[in-house]
Amino acid sequence: MYRVRVRSVPPVVLALRRFPNPRLTGIGAGLFASLTMFVLACVDRLLFDSSELVYGLLFLPVSALTALWVRPADLVTAPISVPIAFAVGVFPISGGSEGFGGQVMGLVTALAVHAGWLYGGTLVAGLIASVRKVRLMRARRRYVLAQGRGPAGERPPRAAAAASASPSTGKPSKPSKPVRAGAGTAAANRRPQRP
């Protein structure tokens, strides 16, 4: 009698599987990150008096979620859209003075002061997107190899040689050269001229 061993799934994995798993386009991921950071910055300004630490700590999970929720075809956009979202969100907590020039100077100063959080969130998004891309490439390679094709979608070498073999002799035939219309056999044996 054989016993079947059932692998139990850890409770942390079960809890993570219950979370939503949307697949956002590149633009959707950028809008999600930008709007989320803007709303979080407004909440930070109201509740925590524009705390840079709170804003930076909230930026890291938003960066991770953006990289996790972007669809596989748009993985490259996650590390690009996250710094833009940081800049959009830092506007309410930048603390610039009156006027357009004062607001811009406050925004530039806030971006310079919070560069560590900006780089950290971009690094998180880049690492997650890179790991997801590597896993996708490995899964695709396993699928292609399981189908019996080579890495470029070609047939295995023996099958290709058998398919090109001459039916009468069983030996591989020479690949035929294209012949121009109206040219005789001599034209088929000459090297093609450069235009």
Short mmCIF file of N, CA and C in Angstrom, two decimals:
data_model
loop_
_atom_site.label_atom_id
_atom_site.label_comp_id
_atom_site.label_asym_id
_atom_site.label_seq_id
_atom_site.Cartn_x
_atom_site.Cartn_y
_atom_site.Cartn_z
N MET A 1 0.84 -1.17 0.00
CA MET A 1 0.00 0.00 0.00
C MET A 1 0.89 1.24 0.00
N TYR A 2 0.56 2.17 -0.86
CA TYR A 2 1.32 3.40 -0.98
C TYR A 2 0.62 4.51 -0.21
N ARG A 3 1.41 5.33 0.41
CA ARG A 3 0.87 6.49 1.09
C ARG A 3 1.17 7.72 0.26
N VAL A 4 0.18 8.52 0.10
CA VAL A 4 0.36 9.77 -0.64
C VAL A 4 0.62 10.87 0.38
N ARG A 5 1.75 11.52 0.18
CA ARG A 5 2.10 12.62 1.07
C ARG A 5 1.53 13.91 0.54
N VAL A 6 0.71 14.53 1.31
CA VAL A 6 0.11 15.80 0.90
C VAL A 6 0.92 16.92 1.55
N ARG A 7 1.36 17.85 0.71
CA ARG A 7 2.10 18.99 1.22
C ARG A 7 1.13 20.02 1.75
N SER A 8 1.32 20.39 2.97
CA SER A 8 0.45 21.42 3.53
C SER A 8 1.00 22.79 3.15
N VAL A 9 0.10 23.67 2.83
CA VAL A 9 0.48 25.02 2.44
C VAL A 9 0.58 25.87 3.70
N PRO A 10 1.67 26.61 3.86
CA PRO A 10 1.80 27.46 5.05
C PRO A 10 0.68 28.49 5.12
N PRO A 11 0.27 28.87 6.32
CA PRO A 11 -0.83 29.84 6.46
C PRO A 11 -0.51 31.20 5.87
N VAL A 12 0.76 31.57 5.83
CA VAL A 12 1.13 32.87 5.24
C VAL A 12 0.81 32.86 3.75
N VAL A 13 1.11 31.75 3.08
CA VAL A 13 0.84 31.65 1.64
C VAL A 13 -0.66 31.69 1.40
N LEU A 14 -1.43 31.00 2.23
CA LEU A 14 -2.89 31.04 2.09
C LEU A 14 -3.43 32.45 2.27
N ALA A 15 -2.86 33.19 3.22
CA ALA A 15 -3.31 34.57 3.44
C ALA A 15 -2.96 35.45 2.25
N LEU A 16 -1.77 35.25 1.67
CA LEU A 16 -1.37 36.05 0.52
C LEU A 16 -2.21 35.74 -0.71
N ARG A 17 -2.67 34.50 -0.84
CA ARG A 17 -3.49 34.14 -2.00
C ARG A 17 -4.86 34.80 -1.95
N ARG A 18 -5.31 35.22 -0.79
CA ARG A 18 -6.62 35.86 -0.68
C ARG A 18 -6.59 37.33 -1.11
N PHE A 19 -5.40 37.92 -1.20
CA PHE A 19 -5.29 39.31 -1.62
C PHE A 19 -5.68 39.44 -3.09
N PRO A 20 -6.12 40.62 -3.49
CA PRO A 20 -6.44 40.81 -4.91
C PRO A 20 -5.18 40.69 -5.76
N ASN A 21 -5.37 40.24 -6.98
CA ASN A 21 -4.24 40.06 -7.89
C ASN A 21 -4.57 40.69 -9.24
N PRO A 22 -4.76 42.02 -9.28
CA PRO A 22 -5.10 42.64 -10.57
C PRO A 22 -3.89 42.65 -11.50
N ARG A 23 -4.14 42.77 -12.77
CA ARG A 23 -3.08 42.90 -13.77
C ARG A 23 -3.29 44.24 -14.47
N LEU A 24 -2.45 45.21 -14.11
CA LEU A 24 -2.56 46.56 -14.63
C LEU A 24 -1.67 46.73 -15.85
N THR A 25 -2.12 47.53 -16.79
CA THR A 25 -1.26 47.90 -17.91
C THR A 25 -0.19 48.85 -17.42
N GLY A 26 0.73 49.22 -18.28
CA GLY A 26 1.78 50.16 -17.88
C GLY A 26 1.21 51.49 -17.45
N ILE A 27 0.25 52.00 -18.22
CA ILE A 27 -0.38 53.28 -17.87
C ILE A 27 -1.21 53.12 -16.60
N GLY A 28 -1.91 52.00 -16.48
CA GLY A 28 -2.72 51.75 -15.29
C GLY A 28 -1.87 51.66 -14.04
N ALA A 29 -0.71 51.02 -14.14
CA ALA A 29 0.18 50.93 -12.99
C ALA A 29 0.72 52.30 -12.61
N GLY A 30 1.05 53.13 -13.60
CA GLY A 30 1.51 54.48 -13.32
C GLY A 30 0.43 55.33 -12.67
N LEU A 31 -0.81 55.20 -13.18
CA LEU A 31 -1.91 55.95 -12.57
C LEU A 31 -2.21 55.46 -11.16
N PHE A 32 -2.18 54.15 -10.97
CA PHE A 32 -2.40 53.59 -9.63
C PHE A 32 -1.37 54.15 -8.65
N ALA A 33 -0.10 54.09 -9.02
CA ALA A 33 0.96 54.55 -8.12
C ALA A 33 0.84 56.06 -7.87
N SER A 34 0.58 56.83 -8.92
CA SER A 34 0.49 58.29 -8.77
C SER A 34 -0.68 58.70 -7.89
N LEU A 35 -1.84 58.14 -8.17
CA LEU A 35 -3.02 58.51 -7.37
C LEU A 35 -2.89 58.03 -5.93
N THR A 36 -2.36 56.85 -5.74
CA THR A 36 -2.18 56.34 -4.39
C THR A 36 -1.21 57.21 -3.60
N MET A 37 -0.11 57.58 -4.23
CA MET A 37 0.87 58.41 -3.51
C MET A 37 0.32 59.80 -3.24
N PHE A 38 -0.47 60.35 -4.15
CA PHE A 38 -1.06 61.66 -3.91
C PHE A 38 -2.04 61.61 -2.74
N VAL A 39 -2.88 60.58 -2.71
CA VAL A 39 -3.85 60.44 -1.61
C VAL A 39 -3.11 60.20 -0.29
N LEU A 40 -2.08 59.35 -0.30
CA LEU A 40 -1.32 59.09 0.91
C LEU A 40 -0.59 60.34 1.40
N ALA A 41 -0.11 61.16 0.47
CA ALA A 41 0.56 62.41 0.86
C ALA A 41 -0.45 63.38 1.49
N CYS A 42 -1.66 63.43 0.94
CA CYS A 42 -2.69 64.29 1.55
C CYS A 42 -3.05 63.81 2.95
N VAL A 43 -3.16 62.49 3.13
CA VAL A 43 -3.44 61.94 4.45
C VAL A 43 -2.26 62.23 5.39
N ASP A 44 -1.05 62.10 4.88
CA ASP A 44 0.15 62.40 5.67
C ASP A 44 0.15 63.87 6.10
N ARG A 45 -0.24 64.74 5.22
CA ARG A 45 -0.27 66.17 5.56
C ARG A 45 -1.32 66.46 6.63
N LEU A 46 -2.48 65.79 6.54
CA LEU A 46 -3.55 66.04 7.51
C LEU A 46 -3.27 65.40 8.87
N LEU A 47 -2.79 64.17 8.87
CA LEU A 47 -2.65 63.44 10.13
C LEU A 47 -1.27 63.55 10.77
N PHE A 48 -0.23 63.61 9.97
CA PHE A 48 1.13 63.55 10.51
C PHE A 48 1.94 64.81 10.24
N ASP A 49 1.30 65.88 9.84
CA ASP A 49 1.94 67.18 9.64
C ASP A 49 3.10 67.08 8.64
N SER A 50 2.85 66.47 7.50
CA SER A 50 3.80 66.35 6.39
C SER A 50 5.10 65.64 6.80
N SER A 51 4.97 64.52 7.44
CA SER A 51 6.14 63.76 7.88
C SER A 51 6.82 63.07 6.71
N GLU A 52 8.11 63.34 6.55
CA GLU A 52 8.85 62.72 5.45
C GLU A 52 9.03 61.22 5.70
N LEU A 53 9.20 60.84 6.95
CA LEU A 53 9.39 59.43 7.29
C LEU A 53 8.14 58.61 6.95
N VAL A 54 6.97 59.13 7.29
CA VAL A 54 5.72 58.41 7.00
C VAL A 54 5.53 58.30 5.49
N TYR A 55 5.79 59.38 4.77
CA TYR A 55 5.63 59.36 3.31
C TYR A 55 6.59 58.36 2.67
N GLY A 56 7.83 58.35 3.12
CA GLY A 56 8.81 57.42 2.57
C GLY A 56 8.47 55.98 2.88
N LEU A 57 8.02 55.72 4.11
CA LEU A 57 7.63 54.36 4.48
C LEU A 57 6.41 53.88 3.71
N LEU A 58 5.49 54.78 3.40
CA LEU A 58 4.32 54.41 2.61
C LEU A 58 4.67 54.24 1.13
N PHE A 59 5.73 54.89 0.69
CA PHE A 59 6.13 54.78 -0.71
C PHE A 59 6.67 53.39 -1.04
N LEU A 60 7.35 52.75 -0.11
CA LEU A 60 7.95 51.44 -0.38
C LEU A 60 6.90 50.37 -0.70
N PRO A 61 5.82 50.21 0.08
CA PRO A 61 4.83 49.20 -0.29
C PRO A 61 4.07 49.55 -1.57
N VAL A 62 3.86 50.83 -1.82
CA VAL A 62 3.21 51.21 -3.08
C VAL A 62 4.10 50.83 -4.27
N SER A 63 5.39 51.00 -4.12
CA SER A 63 6.33 50.59 -5.18
C SER A 63 6.27 49.08 -5.40
N ALA A 64 6.23 48.33 -4.31
CA ALA A 64 6.17 46.87 -4.42
C ALA A 64 4.87 46.42 -5.07
N LEU A 65 3.76 47.01 -4.65
CA LEU A 65 2.47 46.63 -5.24
C LEU A 65 2.40 46.99 -6.72
N THR A 66 2.95 48.12 -7.07
CA THR A 66 2.96 48.50 -8.48
C THR A 66 3.73 47.48 -9.31
N ALA A 67 4.87 47.05 -8.82
CA ALA A 67 5.67 46.06 -9.55
C ALA A 67 5.01 44.69 -9.55
N LEU A 68 4.27 44.36 -8.51
CA LEU A 68 3.60 43.06 -8.46
C LEU A 68 2.34 43.02 -9.32
N TRP A 69 1.65 44.14 -9.43
CA TRP A 69 0.36 44.15 -10.11
C TRP A 69 0.44 44.52 -11.58
N VAL A 70 1.57 44.95 -12.07
CA VAL A 70 1.66 45.28 -13.49
C VAL A 70 1.66 43.97 -14.29
N ARG A 71 1.04 43.98 -15.46
CA ARG A 71 0.96 42.74 -16.24
C ARG A 71 2.33 42.39 -16.80
N PRO A 72 2.54 41.12 -17.14
CA PRO A 72 3.87 40.69 -17.58
C PRO A 72 4.40 41.42 -18.82
N ALA A 73 3.53 41.81 -19.72
CA ALA A 73 4.00 42.50 -20.93
C ALA A 73 4.53 43.90 -20.63
N ASP A 74 4.14 44.48 -19.50
CA ASP A 74 4.52 45.85 -19.17
C ASP A 74 5.44 45.93 -17.95
N LEU A 75 6.20 44.89 -17.68
CA LEU A 75 7.05 44.88 -16.49
C LEU A 75 8.08 46.00 -16.48
N VAL A 76 8.52 46.40 -17.64
CA VAL A 76 9.55 47.44 -17.70
C VAL A 76 9.02 48.79 -17.23
N THR A 77 7.72 48.98 -17.23
CA THR A 77 7.17 50.28 -16.83
C THR A 77 7.13 50.49 -15.32
N ALA A 78 7.20 49.43 -14.55
CA ALA A 78 7.10 49.58 -13.08
C ALA A 78 8.22 50.44 -12.50
N PRO A 79 9.50 50.16 -12.80
CA PRO A 79 10.53 51.03 -12.23
C PRO A 79 10.55 52.43 -12.82
N ILE A 80 9.85 52.63 -13.93
CA ILE A 80 9.79 53.96 -14.54
C ILE A 80 8.66 54.79 -13.92
N SER A 81 7.53 54.16 -13.67
CA SER A 81 6.37 54.90 -13.18
C SER A 81 6.45 55.20 -11.69
N VAL A 82 7.22 54.44 -10.94
CA VAL A 82 7.30 54.64 -9.50
C VAL A 82 7.94 55.99 -9.13
N PRO A 83 9.07 56.39 -9.74
CA PRO A 83 9.61 57.72 -9.40
C PRO A 83 8.68 58.87 -9.81
N ILE A 84 7.95 58.68 -10.89
CA ILE A 84 6.98 59.70 -11.29
C ILE A 84 5.89 59.82 -10.24
N ALA A 85 5.44 58.67 -9.73
CA ALA A 85 4.42 58.69 -8.68
C ALA A 85 4.95 59.36 -7.41
N PHE A 86 6.22 59.15 -7.11
CA PHE A 86 6.82 59.80 -5.95
C PHE A 86 6.77 61.32 -6.11
N ALA A 87 7.12 61.79 -7.31
CA ALA A 87 7.12 63.23 -7.55
C ALA A 87 5.72 63.81 -7.50
N VAL A 88 4.73 63.06 -8.01
CA VAL A 88 3.35 63.54 -7.96
C VAL A 88 2.87 63.60 -6.51
N GLY A 89 3.22 62.59 -5.73
CA GLY A 89 2.75 62.54 -4.36
C GLY A 89 3.45 63.49 -3.41
N VAL A 90 4.68 63.85 -3.71
CA VAL A 90 5.41 64.72 -2.79
C VAL A 90 4.91 66.17 -2.85
N PHE A 91 4.15 66.52 -3.84
CA PHE A 91 3.68 67.90 -3.99
C PHE A 91 2.90 68.41 -2.77
N PRO A 92 1.93 67.64 -2.23
CA PRO A 92 1.19 68.18 -1.07
C PRO A 92 2.04 68.37 0.18
N ILE A 93 3.13 67.63 0.33
CA ILE A 93 3.93 67.76 1.56
C ILE A 93 5.21 68.56 1.33
N SER A 94 5.38 69.13 0.14
CA SER A 94 6.63 69.84 -0.17
C SER A 94 6.79 71.12 0.63
N GLY A 95 5.69 71.78 0.96
CA GLY A 95 5.78 72.97 1.82
C GLY A 95 6.39 74.17 1.16
N GLY A 96 6.08 74.43 -0.09
CA GLY A 96 6.61 75.61 -0.76
C GLY A 96 5.90 76.87 -0.30
N SER A 97 6.51 78.02 -0.63
CA SER A 97 5.93 79.31 -0.25
C SER A 97 4.88 79.72 -1.28
N GLU A 98 4.35 80.92 -1.11
CA GLU A 98 3.31 81.44 -2.01
C GLU A 98 3.84 81.61 -3.43
N GLY A 99 2.96 81.45 -4.39
CA GLY A 99 3.32 81.65 -5.78
C GLY A 99 3.82 80.39 -6.45
N PHE A 100 3.84 80.46 -7.77
CA PHE A 100 4.24 79.30 -8.57
C PHE A 100 5.72 78.96 -8.37
N GLY A 101 6.57 79.97 -8.37
CA GLY A 101 8.00 79.75 -8.19
C GLY A 101 8.32 79.13 -6.84
N GLY A 102 7.65 79.59 -5.80
CA GLY A 102 7.86 79.05 -4.46
C GLY A 102 7.43 77.59 -4.36
N GLN A 103 6.32 77.25 -5.04
CA GLN A 103 5.85 75.87 -5.04
C GLN A 103 6.82 74.95 -5.78
N VAL A 104 7.33 75.43 -6.91
CA VAL A 104 8.29 74.63 -7.68
C VAL A 104 9.58 74.43 -6.89
N MET A 105 10.05 75.49 -6.25
CA MET A 105 11.27 75.37 -5.44
C MET A 105 11.06 74.41 -4.26
N GLY A 106 9.89 74.45 -3.65
CA GLY A 106 9.59 73.51 -2.56
C GLY A 106 9.54 72.07 -3.06
N LEU A 107 8.99 71.88 -4.26
CA LEU A 107 8.92 70.54 -4.84
C LEU A 107 10.32 70.00 -5.16
N VAL A 108 11.16 70.83 -5.77
CA VAL A 108 12.52 70.40 -6.11
C VAL A 108 13.31 70.12 -4.84
N THR A 109 13.15 70.95 -3.83
CA THR A 109 13.85 70.72 -2.57
C THR A 109 13.40 69.43 -1.90
N ALA A 110 12.08 69.18 -1.91
CA ALA A 110 11.55 67.95 -1.32
C ALA A 110 12.07 66.72 -2.07
N LEU A 111 12.14 66.80 -3.39
CA LEU A 111 12.68 65.67 -4.16
C LEU A 111 14.15 65.43 -3.84
N ALA A 112 14.90 66.49 -3.65
CA ALA A 112 16.33 66.34 -3.33
C ALA A 112 16.52 65.77 -1.92
N VAL A 113 15.69 66.23 -0.98
CA VAL A 113 15.83 65.77 0.40
C VAL A 113 15.39 64.32 0.55
N HIS A 114 14.36 63.91 -0.19
CA HIS A 114 13.81 62.56 -0.08
C HIS A 114 14.38 61.61 -1.12
N ALA A 115 15.54 61.90 -1.65
CA ALA A 115 16.11 61.07 -2.71
C ALA A 115 16.37 59.63 -2.25
N GLY A 116 16.69 59.45 -0.99
CA GLY A 116 16.92 58.10 -0.47
C GLY A 116 15.69 57.23 -0.57
N TRP A 117 14.53 57.80 -0.17
CA TRP A 117 13.28 57.05 -0.30
C TRP A 117 12.95 56.79 -1.76
N LEU A 118 13.22 57.79 -2.60
CA LEU A 118 12.95 57.64 -4.03
C LEU A 118 13.78 56.51 -4.63
N TYR A 119 15.06 56.48 -4.31
CA TYR A 119 15.93 55.42 -4.83
C TYR A 119 15.55 54.06 -4.25
N GLY A 120 15.18 54.04 -2.97
CA GLY A 120 14.79 52.78 -2.34
C GLY A 120 13.55 52.18 -2.97
N GLY A 121 12.54 53.00 -3.20
CA GLY A 121 11.31 52.51 -3.83
C GLY A 121 11.53 52.08 -5.26
N THR A 122 12.37 52.83 -5.98
CA THR A 122 12.68 52.44 -7.35
C THR A 122 13.45 51.13 -7.38
N LEU A 123 14.35 50.94 -6.43
CA LEU A 123 15.09 49.69 -6.33
C LEU A 123 14.16 48.52 -6.02
N VAL A 124 13.22 48.71 -5.12
CA VAL A 124 12.25 47.66 -4.79
C VAL A 124 11.45 47.28 -6.03
N ALA A 125 10.94 48.28 -6.75
CA ALA A 125 10.15 48.00 -7.96
C ALA A 125 11.01 47.32 -9.03
N GLY A 126 12.24 47.78 -9.20
CA GLY A 126 13.12 47.17 -10.19
C GLY A 126 13.47 45.74 -9.87
N LEU A 127 13.74 45.45 -8.60
CA LEU A 127 14.06 44.07 -8.21
C LEU A 127 12.87 43.14 -8.40
N ILE A 128 11.70 43.58 -7.99
CA ILE A 128 10.51 42.73 -8.14
C ILE A 128 10.21 42.50 -9.61
N ALA A 129 10.29 43.55 -10.43
CA ALA A 129 10.03 43.38 -11.86
C ALA A 129 11.07 42.48 -12.51
N SER A 130 12.32 42.58 -12.09
CA SER A 130 13.37 41.72 -12.66
C SER A 130 13.16 40.26 -12.29
N VAL A 131 12.82 40.01 -11.04
CA VAL A 131 12.57 38.63 -10.61
C VAL A 131 11.37 38.05 -11.35
N ARG A 132 10.33 38.85 -11.51
CA ARG A 132 9.16 38.36 -12.26
C ARG A 132 9.51 38.06 -13.70
N LYS A 133 10.33 38.90 -14.32
CA LYS A 133 10.72 38.68 -15.71
C LYS A 133 11.56 37.41 -15.85
N VAL A 134 12.49 37.18 -14.93
CA VAL A 134 13.32 35.97 -14.98
C VAL A 134 12.45 34.73 -14.81
N ARG A 135 11.50 34.79 -13.89
CA ARG A 135 10.60 33.64 -13.71
C ARG A 135 9.76 33.38 -14.94
N LEU A 136 9.30 34.44 -15.60
CA LEU A 136 8.53 34.27 -16.83
C LEU A 136 9.37 33.65 -17.94
N MET A 137 10.61 34.10 -18.06
CA MET A 137 11.48 33.54 -19.11
C MET A 137 11.78 32.07 -18.83
N ARG A 138 11.99 31.70 -17.58
CA ARG A 138 12.23 30.30 -17.25
C ARG A 138 11.00 29.45 -17.52
N ALA A 139 9.84 29.95 -17.17
CA ALA A 139 8.60 29.20 -17.42
C ALA A 139 8.38 29.01 -18.92
N ARG A 140 8.65 30.05 -19.70
CA ARG A 140 8.48 29.93 -21.14
C ARG A 140 9.47 28.94 -21.72
N ARG A 141 10.69 28.96 -21.23
CA ARG A 141 11.69 28.02 -21.72
C ARG A 141 11.30 26.59 -21.39
N ARG A 142 10.81 26.36 -20.16
CA ARG A 142 10.35 25.01 -19.80
C ARG A 142 9.20 24.56 -20.68
N TYR A 143 8.29 25.47 -20.99
CA TYR A 143 7.15 25.14 -21.84
C TYR A 143 7.61 24.77 -23.25
N VAL A 144 8.53 25.56 -23.79
CA VAL A 144 9.02 25.29 -25.14
C VAL A 144 9.76 23.96 -25.18
N LEU A 145 10.58 23.69 -24.19
CA LEU A 145 11.31 22.42 -24.14
C LEU A 145 10.36 21.24 -23.94
N ALA A 146 9.28 21.44 -23.20
CA ALA A 146 8.31 20.37 -22.99
C ALA A 146 7.54 20.08 -24.28
N GLN A 147 7.42 21.05 -25.15
CA GLN A 147 6.73 20.85 -26.42
C GLN A 147 7.61 20.14 -27.44
N GLY A 148 8.89 19.97 -27.13
CA GLY A 148 9.79 19.27 -28.04
C GLY A 148 10.42 20.16 -29.07
N ARG A 149 10.36 21.44 -28.88
CA ARG A 149 10.99 22.38 -29.82
C ARG A 149 12.23 22.96 -29.16
N GLY A 150 13.12 23.49 -29.99
CA GLY A 150 14.32 24.14 -29.49
C GLY A 150 14.01 25.50 -28.93
N PRO A 151 15.02 26.21 -28.47
CA PRO A 151 14.81 27.52 -27.88
C PRO A 151 14.19 28.53 -28.83
N ALA A 152 14.46 28.40 -30.13
CA ALA A 152 13.91 29.37 -31.09
C ALA A 152 12.65 28.85 -31.74
N GLY A 153 12.05 27.77 -31.21
CA GLY A 153 10.83 27.24 -31.78
C GLY A 153 11.10 26.33 -32.97
N GLU A 154 12.32 25.84 -33.10
CA GLU A 154 12.68 24.98 -34.22
C GLU A 154 12.48 23.53 -33.85
N ARG A 155 12.43 22.68 -34.87
CA ARG A 155 12.35 21.26 -34.61
C ARG A 155 13.72 20.76 -34.19
N PRO A 156 13.79 19.62 -33.49
CA PRO A 156 15.10 19.07 -33.14
C PRO A 156 15.90 18.76 -34.40
N PRO A 157 17.24 18.74 -34.33
CA PRO A 157 18.07 18.56 -35.51
C PRO A 157 17.79 17.26 -36.27
N ARG A 158 17.56 16.15 -35.60
CA ARG A 158 17.32 14.89 -36.30
C ARG A 158 16.02 14.93 -37.07
N ALA A 159 15.00 15.52 -36.48
CA ALA A 159 13.72 15.60 -37.18
C ALA A 159 13.84 16.51 -38.40
N ALA A 160 14.62 17.56 -38.28
CA ALA A 160 14.80 18.47 -39.42
C ALA A 160 15.57 17.77 -40.54
N ALA A 161 16.57 16.96 -40.19
CA ALA A 161 17.34 16.25 -41.21
C ALA A 161 16.48 15.18 -41.87
N ALA A 162 15.65 14.49 -41.12
CA ALA A 162 14.80 13.47 -41.69
C ALA A 162 13.74 14.09 -42.60
N ALA A 163 13.27 15.27 -42.26
CA ALA A 163 12.26 15.92 -43.08
C ALA A 163 12.85 16.40 -44.40
N SER A 164 14.13 16.76 -44.42
CA SER A 164 14.73 17.26 -45.65
C SER A 164 15.38 16.16 -46.47
N ALA A 165 15.31 14.91 -46.01
CA ALA A 165 15.94 13.81 -46.74
C ALA A 165 15.18 13.53 -48.03
N SER A 166 15.92 13.10 -49.00
CA SER A 166 15.33 12.75 -50.29
C SER A 166 14.53 11.47 -50.13
N PRO A 167 13.29 11.39 -50.64
CA PRO A 167 12.48 10.19 -50.45
C PRO A 167 13.04 8.97 -51.19
N SER A 168 13.76 9.17 -52.29
CA SER A 168 14.24 8.03 -53.06
C SER A 168 15.53 7.44 -52.47
N THR A 169 16.46 8.28 -52.02
CA THR A 169 17.74 7.77 -51.54
C THR A 169 17.82 7.71 -50.02
N GLY A 170 17.03 8.49 -49.32
CA GLY A 170 17.09 8.51 -47.86
C GLY A 170 18.21 9.38 -47.33
N LYS A 171 19.01 9.98 -48.22
CA LYS A 171 20.10 10.84 -47.81
C LYS A 171 19.63 12.29 -47.81
N PRO A 172 20.23 13.11 -46.97
CA PRO A 172 19.84 14.53 -46.98
C PRO A 172 20.16 15.17 -48.32
N SER A 173 19.24 15.97 -48.80
CA SER A 173 19.45 16.66 -50.06
C SER A 173 20.04 18.04 -49.81
N LYS A 174 20.70 18.58 -50.85
CA LYS A 174 21.27 19.92 -50.73
C LYS A 174 20.14 20.93 -50.73
N PRO A 175 20.29 22.00 -49.96
CA PRO A 175 19.25 23.03 -50.01
C PRO A 175 19.25 23.68 -51.38
N SER A 176 18.06 23.88 -51.90
CA SER A 176 17.96 24.44 -53.25
C SER A 176 18.13 25.95 -53.20
N LYS A 177 18.78 26.48 -54.25
CA LYS A 177 18.98 27.93 -54.35
C LYS A 177 17.84 28.51 -55.18
N PRO A 178 17.41 29.68 -54.87
CA PRO A 178 16.38 30.30 -55.70
C PRO A 178 16.95 30.68 -57.06
N VAL A 179 16.19 30.45 -58.09
CA VAL A 179 16.61 30.75 -59.46
C VAL A 179 15.74 31.86 -59.99
N ARG A 180 16.39 32.85 -60.64
CA ARG A 180 15.62 33.94 -61.23
C ARG A 180 14.84 33.43 -62.42
N ALA A 181 13.73 34.02 -62.68
CA ALA A 181 12.90 33.62 -63.82
C ALA A 181 13.63 33.90 -65.12
N GLY A 182 13.64 32.92 -66.03
CA GLY A 182 14.27 33.08 -67.33
C GLY A 182 15.74 32.75 -67.34
N ALA A 183 16.33 32.43 -66.21
CA ALA A 183 17.75 32.11 -66.16
C ALA A 183 17.92 30.60 -66.24
N GLY A 184 18.96 30.17 -66.83
CA GLY A 184 19.22 28.74 -66.97
C GLY A 184 19.92 28.19 -65.74
N THR A 185 20.47 26.98 -65.85
CA THR A 185 21.14 26.34 -64.72
C THR A 185 22.44 27.05 -64.38
N ALA A 186 23.04 27.72 -65.33
CA ALA A 186 24.28 28.43 -65.05
C ALA A 186 24.03 29.58 -64.07
N ALA A 187 22.88 30.22 -64.17
CA ALA A 187 22.55 31.33 -63.28
C ALA A 187 22.32 30.83 -61.86
N ALA A 188 21.86 29.60 -61.71
CA ALA A 188 21.62 29.06 -60.38
C ALA A 188 22.93 28.74 -59.67
N ASN A 189 24.00 28.43 -60.41
CA ASN A 189 25.28 28.07 -59.82
C ASN A 189 26.18 29.27 -59.55
N ARG A 190 25.91 30.42 -60.16
CA ARG A 190 26.72 31.62 -59.93
C ARG A 190 26.40 32.26 -58.60
N ARG A 191 27.39 32.97 -58.10
CA ARG A 191 27.15 33.75 -56.88
C ARG A 191 26.29 34.95 -57.22
N PRO A 192 25.38 35.34 -56.33
CA PRO A 192 24.55 36.50 -56.64
C PRO A 192 25.37 37.79 -56.61
N GLN A 193 25.04 38.69 -57.53
CA GLN A 193 25.76 39.96 -57.59
C GLN A 193 25.15 40.95 -56.61
N ARG A 194 26.02 41.83 -56.15
CA ARG A 194 25.53 42.86 -55.24
C ARG A 194 24.79 43.92 -56.02
N PRO A 195 23.75 44.48 -55.44
CA PRO A 195 23.01 45.54 -56.15
C PRO A 195 23.77 46.83 -56.21
#
